[in-house]
PDB file of C-alpha atoms and ligand atoms in Angstrom:
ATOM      1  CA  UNK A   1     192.858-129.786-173.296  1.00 47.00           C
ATOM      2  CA  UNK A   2     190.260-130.449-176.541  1.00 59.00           C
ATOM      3  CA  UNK A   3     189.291-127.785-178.689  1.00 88.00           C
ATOM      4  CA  UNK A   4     185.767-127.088-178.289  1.00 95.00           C
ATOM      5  CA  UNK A   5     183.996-127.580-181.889  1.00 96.00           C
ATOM      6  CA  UNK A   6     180.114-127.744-181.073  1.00 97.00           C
ATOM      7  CA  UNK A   7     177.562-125.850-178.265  1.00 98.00           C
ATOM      8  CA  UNK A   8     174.883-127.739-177.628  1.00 98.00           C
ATOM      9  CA  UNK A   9     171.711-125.732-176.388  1.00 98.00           C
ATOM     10  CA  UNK A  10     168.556-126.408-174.273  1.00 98.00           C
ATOM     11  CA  UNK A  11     165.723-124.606-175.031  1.00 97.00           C
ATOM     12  CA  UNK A  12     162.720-123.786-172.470  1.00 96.00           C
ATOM     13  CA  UNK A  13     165.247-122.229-169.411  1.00 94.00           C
ATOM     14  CA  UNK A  14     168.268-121.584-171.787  1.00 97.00           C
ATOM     15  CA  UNK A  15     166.965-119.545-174.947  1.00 98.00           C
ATOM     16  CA  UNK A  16     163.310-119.051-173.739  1.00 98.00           C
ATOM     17  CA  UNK A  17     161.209-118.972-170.764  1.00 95.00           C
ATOM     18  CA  UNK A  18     158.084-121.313-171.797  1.00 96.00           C
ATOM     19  CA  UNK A  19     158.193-122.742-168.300  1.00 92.00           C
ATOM     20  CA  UNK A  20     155.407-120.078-167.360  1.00 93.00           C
ATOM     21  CA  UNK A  21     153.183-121.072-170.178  1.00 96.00           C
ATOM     22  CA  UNK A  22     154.022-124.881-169.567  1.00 96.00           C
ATOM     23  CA  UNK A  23     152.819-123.655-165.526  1.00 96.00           C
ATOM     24  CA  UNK A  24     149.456-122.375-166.876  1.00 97.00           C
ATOM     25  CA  UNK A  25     148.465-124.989-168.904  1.00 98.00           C
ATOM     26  CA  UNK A  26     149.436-127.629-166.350  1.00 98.00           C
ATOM     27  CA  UNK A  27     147.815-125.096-163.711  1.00 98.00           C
ATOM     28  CA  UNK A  28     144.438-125.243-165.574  1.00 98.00           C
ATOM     29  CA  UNK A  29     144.284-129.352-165.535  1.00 98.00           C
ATOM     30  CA  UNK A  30     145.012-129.320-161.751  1.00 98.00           C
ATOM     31  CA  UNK A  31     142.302-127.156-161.149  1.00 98.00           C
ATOM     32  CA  UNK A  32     139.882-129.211-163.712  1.00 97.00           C
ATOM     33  CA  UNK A  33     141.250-132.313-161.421  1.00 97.00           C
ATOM     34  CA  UNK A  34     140.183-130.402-158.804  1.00 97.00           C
ATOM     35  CA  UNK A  35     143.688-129.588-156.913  1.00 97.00           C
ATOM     36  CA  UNK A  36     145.801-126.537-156.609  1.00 97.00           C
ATOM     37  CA  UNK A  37     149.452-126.809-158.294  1.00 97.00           C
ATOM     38  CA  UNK A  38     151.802-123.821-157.267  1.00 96.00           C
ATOM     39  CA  UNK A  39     154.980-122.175-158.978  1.00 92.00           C
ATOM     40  CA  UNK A  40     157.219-124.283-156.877  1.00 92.00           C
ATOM     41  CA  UNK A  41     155.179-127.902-157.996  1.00 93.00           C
ATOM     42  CA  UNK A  42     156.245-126.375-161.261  1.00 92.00           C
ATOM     43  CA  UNK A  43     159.799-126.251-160.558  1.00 87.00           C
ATOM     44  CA  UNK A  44     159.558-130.328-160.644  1.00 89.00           C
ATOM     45  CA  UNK A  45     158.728-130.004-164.168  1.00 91.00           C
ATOM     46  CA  UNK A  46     161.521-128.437-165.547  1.00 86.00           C
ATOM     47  CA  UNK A  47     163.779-130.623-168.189  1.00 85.00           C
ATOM     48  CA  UNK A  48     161.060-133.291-167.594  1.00 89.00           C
ATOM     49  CA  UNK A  49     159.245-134.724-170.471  1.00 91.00           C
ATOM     50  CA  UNK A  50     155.447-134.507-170.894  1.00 94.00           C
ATOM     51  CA  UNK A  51     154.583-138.027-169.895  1.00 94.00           C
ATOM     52  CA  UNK A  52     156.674-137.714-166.655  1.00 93.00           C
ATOM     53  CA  UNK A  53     155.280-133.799-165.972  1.00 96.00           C
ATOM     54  CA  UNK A  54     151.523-135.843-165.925  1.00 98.00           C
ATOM     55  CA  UNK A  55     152.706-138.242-163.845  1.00 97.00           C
ATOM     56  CA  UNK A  56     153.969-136.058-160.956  1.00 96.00           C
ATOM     57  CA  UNK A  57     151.419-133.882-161.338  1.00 98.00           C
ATOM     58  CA  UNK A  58     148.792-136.529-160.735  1.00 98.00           C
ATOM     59  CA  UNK A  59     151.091-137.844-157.681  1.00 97.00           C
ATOM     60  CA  UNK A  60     151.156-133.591-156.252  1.00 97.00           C
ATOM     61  CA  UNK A  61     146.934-134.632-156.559  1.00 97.00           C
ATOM     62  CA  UNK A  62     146.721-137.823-155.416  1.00 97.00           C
ATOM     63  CA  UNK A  63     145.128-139.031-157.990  1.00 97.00           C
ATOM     64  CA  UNK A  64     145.409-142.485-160.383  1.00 96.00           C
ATOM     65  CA  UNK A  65     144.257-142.502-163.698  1.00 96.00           C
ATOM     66  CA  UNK A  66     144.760-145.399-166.622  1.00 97.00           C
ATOM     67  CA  UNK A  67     147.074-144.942-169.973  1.00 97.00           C
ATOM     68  CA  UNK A  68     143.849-143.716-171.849  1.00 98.00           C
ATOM     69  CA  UNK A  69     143.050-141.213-169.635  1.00 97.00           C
ATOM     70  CA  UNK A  70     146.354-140.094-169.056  1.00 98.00           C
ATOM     71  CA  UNK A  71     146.876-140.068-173.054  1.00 97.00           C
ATOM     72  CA  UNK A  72     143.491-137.876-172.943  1.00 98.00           C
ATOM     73  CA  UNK A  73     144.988-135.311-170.271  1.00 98.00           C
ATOM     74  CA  UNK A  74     148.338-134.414-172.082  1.00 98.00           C
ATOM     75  CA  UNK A  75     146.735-134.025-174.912  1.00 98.00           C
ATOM     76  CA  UNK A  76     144.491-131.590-173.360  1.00 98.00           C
ATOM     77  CA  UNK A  77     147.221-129.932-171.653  1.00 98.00           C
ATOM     78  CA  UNK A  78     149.207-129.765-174.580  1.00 98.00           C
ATOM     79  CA  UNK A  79     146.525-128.039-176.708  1.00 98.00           C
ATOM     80  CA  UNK A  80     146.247-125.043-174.486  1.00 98.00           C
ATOM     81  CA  UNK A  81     150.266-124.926-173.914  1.00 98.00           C
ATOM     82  CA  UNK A  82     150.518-124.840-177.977  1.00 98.00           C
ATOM     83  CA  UNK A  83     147.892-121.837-177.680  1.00 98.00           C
ATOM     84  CA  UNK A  84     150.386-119.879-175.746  1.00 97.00           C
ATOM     85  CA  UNK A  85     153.545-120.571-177.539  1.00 98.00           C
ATOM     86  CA  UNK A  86     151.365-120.217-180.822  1.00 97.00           C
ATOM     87  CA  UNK A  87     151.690-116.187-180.030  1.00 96.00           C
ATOM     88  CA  UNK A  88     155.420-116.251-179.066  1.00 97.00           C
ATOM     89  CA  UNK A  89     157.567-114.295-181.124  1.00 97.00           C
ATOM     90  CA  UNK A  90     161.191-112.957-181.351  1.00 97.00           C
ATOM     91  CA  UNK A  91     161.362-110.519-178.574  1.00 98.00           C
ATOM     92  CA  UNK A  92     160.766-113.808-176.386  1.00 98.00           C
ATOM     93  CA  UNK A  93     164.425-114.800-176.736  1.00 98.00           C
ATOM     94  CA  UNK A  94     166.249-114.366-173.427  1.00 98.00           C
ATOM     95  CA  UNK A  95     169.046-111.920-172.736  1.00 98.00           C
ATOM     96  CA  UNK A  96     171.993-112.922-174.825  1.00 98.00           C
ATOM     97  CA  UNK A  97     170.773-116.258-176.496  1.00 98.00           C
ATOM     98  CA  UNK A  98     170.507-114.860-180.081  1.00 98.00           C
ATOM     99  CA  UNK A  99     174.415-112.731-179.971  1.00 98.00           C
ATOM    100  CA  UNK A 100     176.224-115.547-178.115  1.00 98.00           C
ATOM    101  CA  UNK A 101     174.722-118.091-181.020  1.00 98.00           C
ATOM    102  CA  UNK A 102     175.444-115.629-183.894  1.00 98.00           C
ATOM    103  CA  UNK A 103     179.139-115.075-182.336  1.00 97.00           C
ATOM    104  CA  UNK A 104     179.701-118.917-182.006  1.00 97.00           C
ATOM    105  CA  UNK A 105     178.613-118.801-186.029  1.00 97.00           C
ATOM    106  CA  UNK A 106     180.861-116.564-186.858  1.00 97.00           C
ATOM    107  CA  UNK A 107     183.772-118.104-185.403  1.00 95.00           C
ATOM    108  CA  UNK A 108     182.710-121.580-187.042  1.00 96.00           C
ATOM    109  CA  UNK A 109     181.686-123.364-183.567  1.00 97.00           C
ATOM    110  CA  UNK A 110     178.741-126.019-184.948  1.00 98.00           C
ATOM    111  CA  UNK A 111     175.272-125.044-182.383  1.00 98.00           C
ATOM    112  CA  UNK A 112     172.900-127.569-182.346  1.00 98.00           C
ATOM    113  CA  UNK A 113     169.491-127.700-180.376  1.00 98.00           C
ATOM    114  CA  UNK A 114     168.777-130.376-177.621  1.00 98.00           C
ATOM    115  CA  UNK A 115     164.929-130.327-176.095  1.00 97.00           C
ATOM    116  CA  UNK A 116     162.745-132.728-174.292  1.00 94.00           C
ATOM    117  CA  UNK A 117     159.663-130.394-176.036  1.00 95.00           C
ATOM    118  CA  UNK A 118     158.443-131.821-179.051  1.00 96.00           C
ATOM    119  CA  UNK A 119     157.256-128.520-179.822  1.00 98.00           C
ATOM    120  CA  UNK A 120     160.569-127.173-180.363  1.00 98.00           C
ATOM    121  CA  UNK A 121     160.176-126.675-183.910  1.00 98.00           C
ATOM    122  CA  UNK A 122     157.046-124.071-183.027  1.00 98.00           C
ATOM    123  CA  UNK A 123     159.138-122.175-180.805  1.00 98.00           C
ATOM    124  CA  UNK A 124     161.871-122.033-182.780  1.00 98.00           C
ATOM    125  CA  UNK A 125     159.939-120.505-185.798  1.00 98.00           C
ATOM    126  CA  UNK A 126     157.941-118.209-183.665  1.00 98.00           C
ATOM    127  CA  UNK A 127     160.744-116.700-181.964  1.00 98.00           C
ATOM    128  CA  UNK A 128     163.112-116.682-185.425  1.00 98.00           C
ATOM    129  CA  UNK A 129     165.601-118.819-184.259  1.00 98.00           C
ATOM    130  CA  UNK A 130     166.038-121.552-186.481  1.00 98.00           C
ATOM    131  CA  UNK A 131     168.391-120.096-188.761  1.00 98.00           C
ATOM    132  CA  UNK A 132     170.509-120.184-186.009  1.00 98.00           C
ATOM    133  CA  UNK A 133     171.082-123.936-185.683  1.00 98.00           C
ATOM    134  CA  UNK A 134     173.224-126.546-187.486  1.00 98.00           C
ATOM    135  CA  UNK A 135     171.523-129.309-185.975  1.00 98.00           C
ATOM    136  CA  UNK A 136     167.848-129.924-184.351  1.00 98.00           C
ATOM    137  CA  UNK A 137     167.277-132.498-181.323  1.00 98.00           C
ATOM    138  CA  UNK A 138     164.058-132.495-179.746  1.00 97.00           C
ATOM    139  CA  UNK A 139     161.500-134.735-177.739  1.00 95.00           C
ATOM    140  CA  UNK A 140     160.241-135.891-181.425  1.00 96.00           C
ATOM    141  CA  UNK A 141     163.895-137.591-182.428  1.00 96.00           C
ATOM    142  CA  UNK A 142     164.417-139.116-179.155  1.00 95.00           C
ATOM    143  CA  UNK A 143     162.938-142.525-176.858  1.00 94.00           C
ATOM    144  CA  UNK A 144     164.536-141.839-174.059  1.00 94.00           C
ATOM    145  CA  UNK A 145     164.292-138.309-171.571  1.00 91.00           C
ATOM    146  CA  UNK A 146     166.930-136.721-169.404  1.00 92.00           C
ATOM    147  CA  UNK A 147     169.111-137.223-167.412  1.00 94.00           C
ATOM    148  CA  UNK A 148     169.787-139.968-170.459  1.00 96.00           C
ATOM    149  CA  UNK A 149     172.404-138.614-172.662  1.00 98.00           C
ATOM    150  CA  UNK A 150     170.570-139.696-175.567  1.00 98.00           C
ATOM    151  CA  UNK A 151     169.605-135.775-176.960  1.00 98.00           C
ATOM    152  CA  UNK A 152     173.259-134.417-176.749  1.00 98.00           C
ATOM    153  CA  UNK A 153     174.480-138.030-178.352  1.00 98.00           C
ATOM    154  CA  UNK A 154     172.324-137.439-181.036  1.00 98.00           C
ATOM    155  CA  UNK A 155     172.683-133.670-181.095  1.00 98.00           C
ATOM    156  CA  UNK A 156     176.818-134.041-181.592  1.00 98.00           C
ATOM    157  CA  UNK A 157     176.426-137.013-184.657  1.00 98.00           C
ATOM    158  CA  UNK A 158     174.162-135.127-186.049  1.00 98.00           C
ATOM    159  CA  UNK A 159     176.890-132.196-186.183  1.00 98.00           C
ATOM    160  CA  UNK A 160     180.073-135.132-186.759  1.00 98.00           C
ATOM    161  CA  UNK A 161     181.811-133.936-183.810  1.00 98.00           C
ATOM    162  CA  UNK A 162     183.174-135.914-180.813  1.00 97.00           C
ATOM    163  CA  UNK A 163     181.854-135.635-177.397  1.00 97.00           C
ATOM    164  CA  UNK A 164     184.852-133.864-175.725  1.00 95.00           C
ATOM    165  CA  UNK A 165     184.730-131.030-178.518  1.00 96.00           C
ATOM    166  CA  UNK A 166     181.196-130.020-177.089  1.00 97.00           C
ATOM    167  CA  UNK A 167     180.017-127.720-174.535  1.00 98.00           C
ATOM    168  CA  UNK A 168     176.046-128.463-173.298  1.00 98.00           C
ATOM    169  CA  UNK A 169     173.890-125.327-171.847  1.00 98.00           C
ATOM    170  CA  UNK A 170     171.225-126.194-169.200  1.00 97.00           C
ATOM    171  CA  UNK A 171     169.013-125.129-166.840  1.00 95.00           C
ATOM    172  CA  UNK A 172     167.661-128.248-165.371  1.00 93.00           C
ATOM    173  CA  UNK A 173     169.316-130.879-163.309  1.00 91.00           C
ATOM    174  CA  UNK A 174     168.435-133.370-165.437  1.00 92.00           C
ATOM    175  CA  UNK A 175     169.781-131.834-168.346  1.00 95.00           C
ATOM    176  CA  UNK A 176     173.645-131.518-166.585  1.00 96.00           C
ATOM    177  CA  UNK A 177     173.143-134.670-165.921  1.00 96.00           C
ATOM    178  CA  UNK A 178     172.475-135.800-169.335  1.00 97.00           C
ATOM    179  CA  UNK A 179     175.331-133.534-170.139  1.00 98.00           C
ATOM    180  CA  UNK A 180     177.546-135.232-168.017  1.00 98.00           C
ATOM    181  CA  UNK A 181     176.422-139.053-168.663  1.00 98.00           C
ATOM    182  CA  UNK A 182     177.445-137.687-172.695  1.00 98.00           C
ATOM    183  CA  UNK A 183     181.224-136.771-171.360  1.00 97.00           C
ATOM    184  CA  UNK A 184     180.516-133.656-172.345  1.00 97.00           C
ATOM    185  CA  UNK A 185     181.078-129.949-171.095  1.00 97.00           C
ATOM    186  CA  UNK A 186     178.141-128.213-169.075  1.00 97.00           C
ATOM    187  CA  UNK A 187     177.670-124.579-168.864  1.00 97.00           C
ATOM    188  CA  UNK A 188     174.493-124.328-165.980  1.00 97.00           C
ATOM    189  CA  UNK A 189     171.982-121.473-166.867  1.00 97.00           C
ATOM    190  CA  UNK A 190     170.364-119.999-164.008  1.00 94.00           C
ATOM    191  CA  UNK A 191     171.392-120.464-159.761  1.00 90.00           C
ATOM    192  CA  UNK A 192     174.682-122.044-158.606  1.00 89.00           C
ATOM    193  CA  UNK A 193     173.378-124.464-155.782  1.00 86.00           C
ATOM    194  CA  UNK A 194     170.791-125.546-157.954  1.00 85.00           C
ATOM    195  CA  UNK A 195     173.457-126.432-160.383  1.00 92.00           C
ATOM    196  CA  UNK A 196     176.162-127.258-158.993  1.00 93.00           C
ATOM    197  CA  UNK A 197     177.228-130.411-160.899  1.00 95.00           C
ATOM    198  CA  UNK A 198     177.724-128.071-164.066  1.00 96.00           C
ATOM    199  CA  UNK A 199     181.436-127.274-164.952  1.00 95.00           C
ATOM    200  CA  UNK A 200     180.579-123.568-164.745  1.00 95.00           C
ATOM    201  CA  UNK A 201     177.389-121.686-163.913  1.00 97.00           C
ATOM    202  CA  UNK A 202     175.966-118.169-165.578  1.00 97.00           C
ATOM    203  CA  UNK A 203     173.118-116.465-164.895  1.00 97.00           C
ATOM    204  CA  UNK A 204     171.985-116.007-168.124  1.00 97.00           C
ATOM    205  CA  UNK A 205     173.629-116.334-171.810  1.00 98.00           C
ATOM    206  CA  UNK A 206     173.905-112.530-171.467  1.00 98.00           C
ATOM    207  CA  UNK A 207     177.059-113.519-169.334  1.00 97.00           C
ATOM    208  CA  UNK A 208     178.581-115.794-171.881  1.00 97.00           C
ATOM    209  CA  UNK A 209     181.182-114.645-174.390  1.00 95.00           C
ATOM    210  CA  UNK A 210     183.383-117.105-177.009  1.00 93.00           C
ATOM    211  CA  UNK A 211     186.385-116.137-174.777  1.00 92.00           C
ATOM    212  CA  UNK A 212     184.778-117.457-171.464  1.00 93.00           C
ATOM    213  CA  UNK A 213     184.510-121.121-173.523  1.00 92.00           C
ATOM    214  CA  UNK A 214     188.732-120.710-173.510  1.00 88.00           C
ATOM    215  CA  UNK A 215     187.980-122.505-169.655  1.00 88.00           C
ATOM    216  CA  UNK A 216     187.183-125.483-171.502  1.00 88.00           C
ATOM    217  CA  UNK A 217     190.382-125.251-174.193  1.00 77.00           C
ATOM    218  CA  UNK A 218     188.572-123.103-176.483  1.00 61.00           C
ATOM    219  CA  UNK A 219     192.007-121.954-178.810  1.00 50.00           C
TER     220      UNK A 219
HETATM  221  P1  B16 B   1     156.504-130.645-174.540  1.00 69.25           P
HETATM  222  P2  B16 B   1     163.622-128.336-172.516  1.00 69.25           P
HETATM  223  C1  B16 B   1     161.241-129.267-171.711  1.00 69.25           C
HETATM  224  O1  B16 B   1     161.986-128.431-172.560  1.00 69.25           O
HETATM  225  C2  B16 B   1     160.583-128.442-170.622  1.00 69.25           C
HETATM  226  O2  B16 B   1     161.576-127.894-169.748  1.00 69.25           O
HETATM  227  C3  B16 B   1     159.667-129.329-169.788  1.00 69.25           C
HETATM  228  O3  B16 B   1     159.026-128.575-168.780  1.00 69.25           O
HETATM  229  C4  B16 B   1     158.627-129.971-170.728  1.00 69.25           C
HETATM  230  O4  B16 B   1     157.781-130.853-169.995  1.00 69.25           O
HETATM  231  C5  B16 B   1     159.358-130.742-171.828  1.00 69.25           C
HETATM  232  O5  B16 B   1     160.218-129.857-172.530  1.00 69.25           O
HETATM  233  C6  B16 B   1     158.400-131.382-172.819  1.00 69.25           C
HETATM  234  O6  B16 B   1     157.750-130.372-173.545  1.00 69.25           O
HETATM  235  O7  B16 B   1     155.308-130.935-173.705  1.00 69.25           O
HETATM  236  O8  B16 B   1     156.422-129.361-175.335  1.00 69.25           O
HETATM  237  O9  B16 B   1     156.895-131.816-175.425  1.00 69.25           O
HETATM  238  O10 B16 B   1     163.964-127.661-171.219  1.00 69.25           O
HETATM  239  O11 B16 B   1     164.186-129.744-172.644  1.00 69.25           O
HETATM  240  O12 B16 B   1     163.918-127.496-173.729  1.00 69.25           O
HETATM  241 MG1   MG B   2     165.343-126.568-169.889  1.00 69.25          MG
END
């Protein structure tokens, strides 16, 4: 078995929850478009870059739009979703993310970060987590979304360590499946059957301990 030398994080699902604020923003266009979009049309979104989130929101409408206009409406979108996340701060962390990161510091496992949201960065700062990173991957560095492998590629040269030394965290199916595609390890964050592709599930990072990475040839 490899020795595991790098975790590789998601971050809206895995360290934070801006889904909700992603869900009121996109909320707010739908009902400027003049349809309804519910939690569960939000669950579609997850992992899913911003051009693709317009694009199946527009098909939950039934509505068509050009490129300009579509341009015009994620921007708009986007503006109010960087309002929210513009008053995150640290206590917006979920359970476990900042210990389990220190504690894979402190036994010299690289972290790196690897996002679809090209405002990473902001969230990052706002919620004090930067520090905590060896390596930043987000929707800025990268042409092509999950489930490519492109993020985690990029997120493990970046660190100079070989795909079968790394473990991925994700929440989203496309994001395992990214994981995968990379021939790396995936830890799912969040409910078995929606994730069951993952090597091993947990509901939260509050369950995940440097020992529990020994499944994967940790020593
Ligand atoms: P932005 P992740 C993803 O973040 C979100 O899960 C997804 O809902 C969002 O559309 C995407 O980022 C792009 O975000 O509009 O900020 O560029 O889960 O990959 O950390
Ligand atoms: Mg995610």
């Amino acid at each position: 078995m490899s020795r595991i030398r790098a975790c590789l994080f998601d971050l809206d699902g895995v360290l934070v929850d801006t889904a909700r604020y992603h869900y009121l923003a996109w909320k707010r266009l739908a009902h400027e478009l003049g349809f309804d979009f519910s939690r569960r049309d939000n669950e579609r979104l997850k992992g899913v870059s911003r051009d693709r989130s317009l694009e199946i929101l527009l098909e939950i409408g039934r509505l068509s739009v050009d490129a300009a206009a579509k341009q015009e409406l994620a921007e708009k979108k986007n503006r109010w979703y960087v309002e929210s996340i513009s008053h995150m701060d640290e206590t917006e962390v979920l359970p476990g993310g900042r210990p389990f990161l220190e504690e894979l510091r402190r036994a010299g496992i690289r972290t790196a970060l690897g996002s679809a949201s090209k405002n990473a960065m902001t969230i990052l700062r706002r919620t004090q987590l930067v520090d905590l990173f060896d390596a930043i991957v987000d929707g800025t560095k990268t042409a092509r979304a999950k489930p490519d492998p492109e993020v985690f590629l990029l997120g493990a040269r970046e660190l100079q360590v070989e795909p079968q030394h790394c473990v991925v965290f994700e929440d989203a199916a496309a994001g395992i499946e990214a994981a995968l595609r990379a021939r790396m390890y995936c830890v799912g964050v969040g409910s078995r059957e929606a994730l069951n592709q993952a090597h091993l599930v947990v509901g939260s990072l509050a369950e995940m301990t440097l020992d529990r990475l020994q499944v994967f040839g940790y020593l």
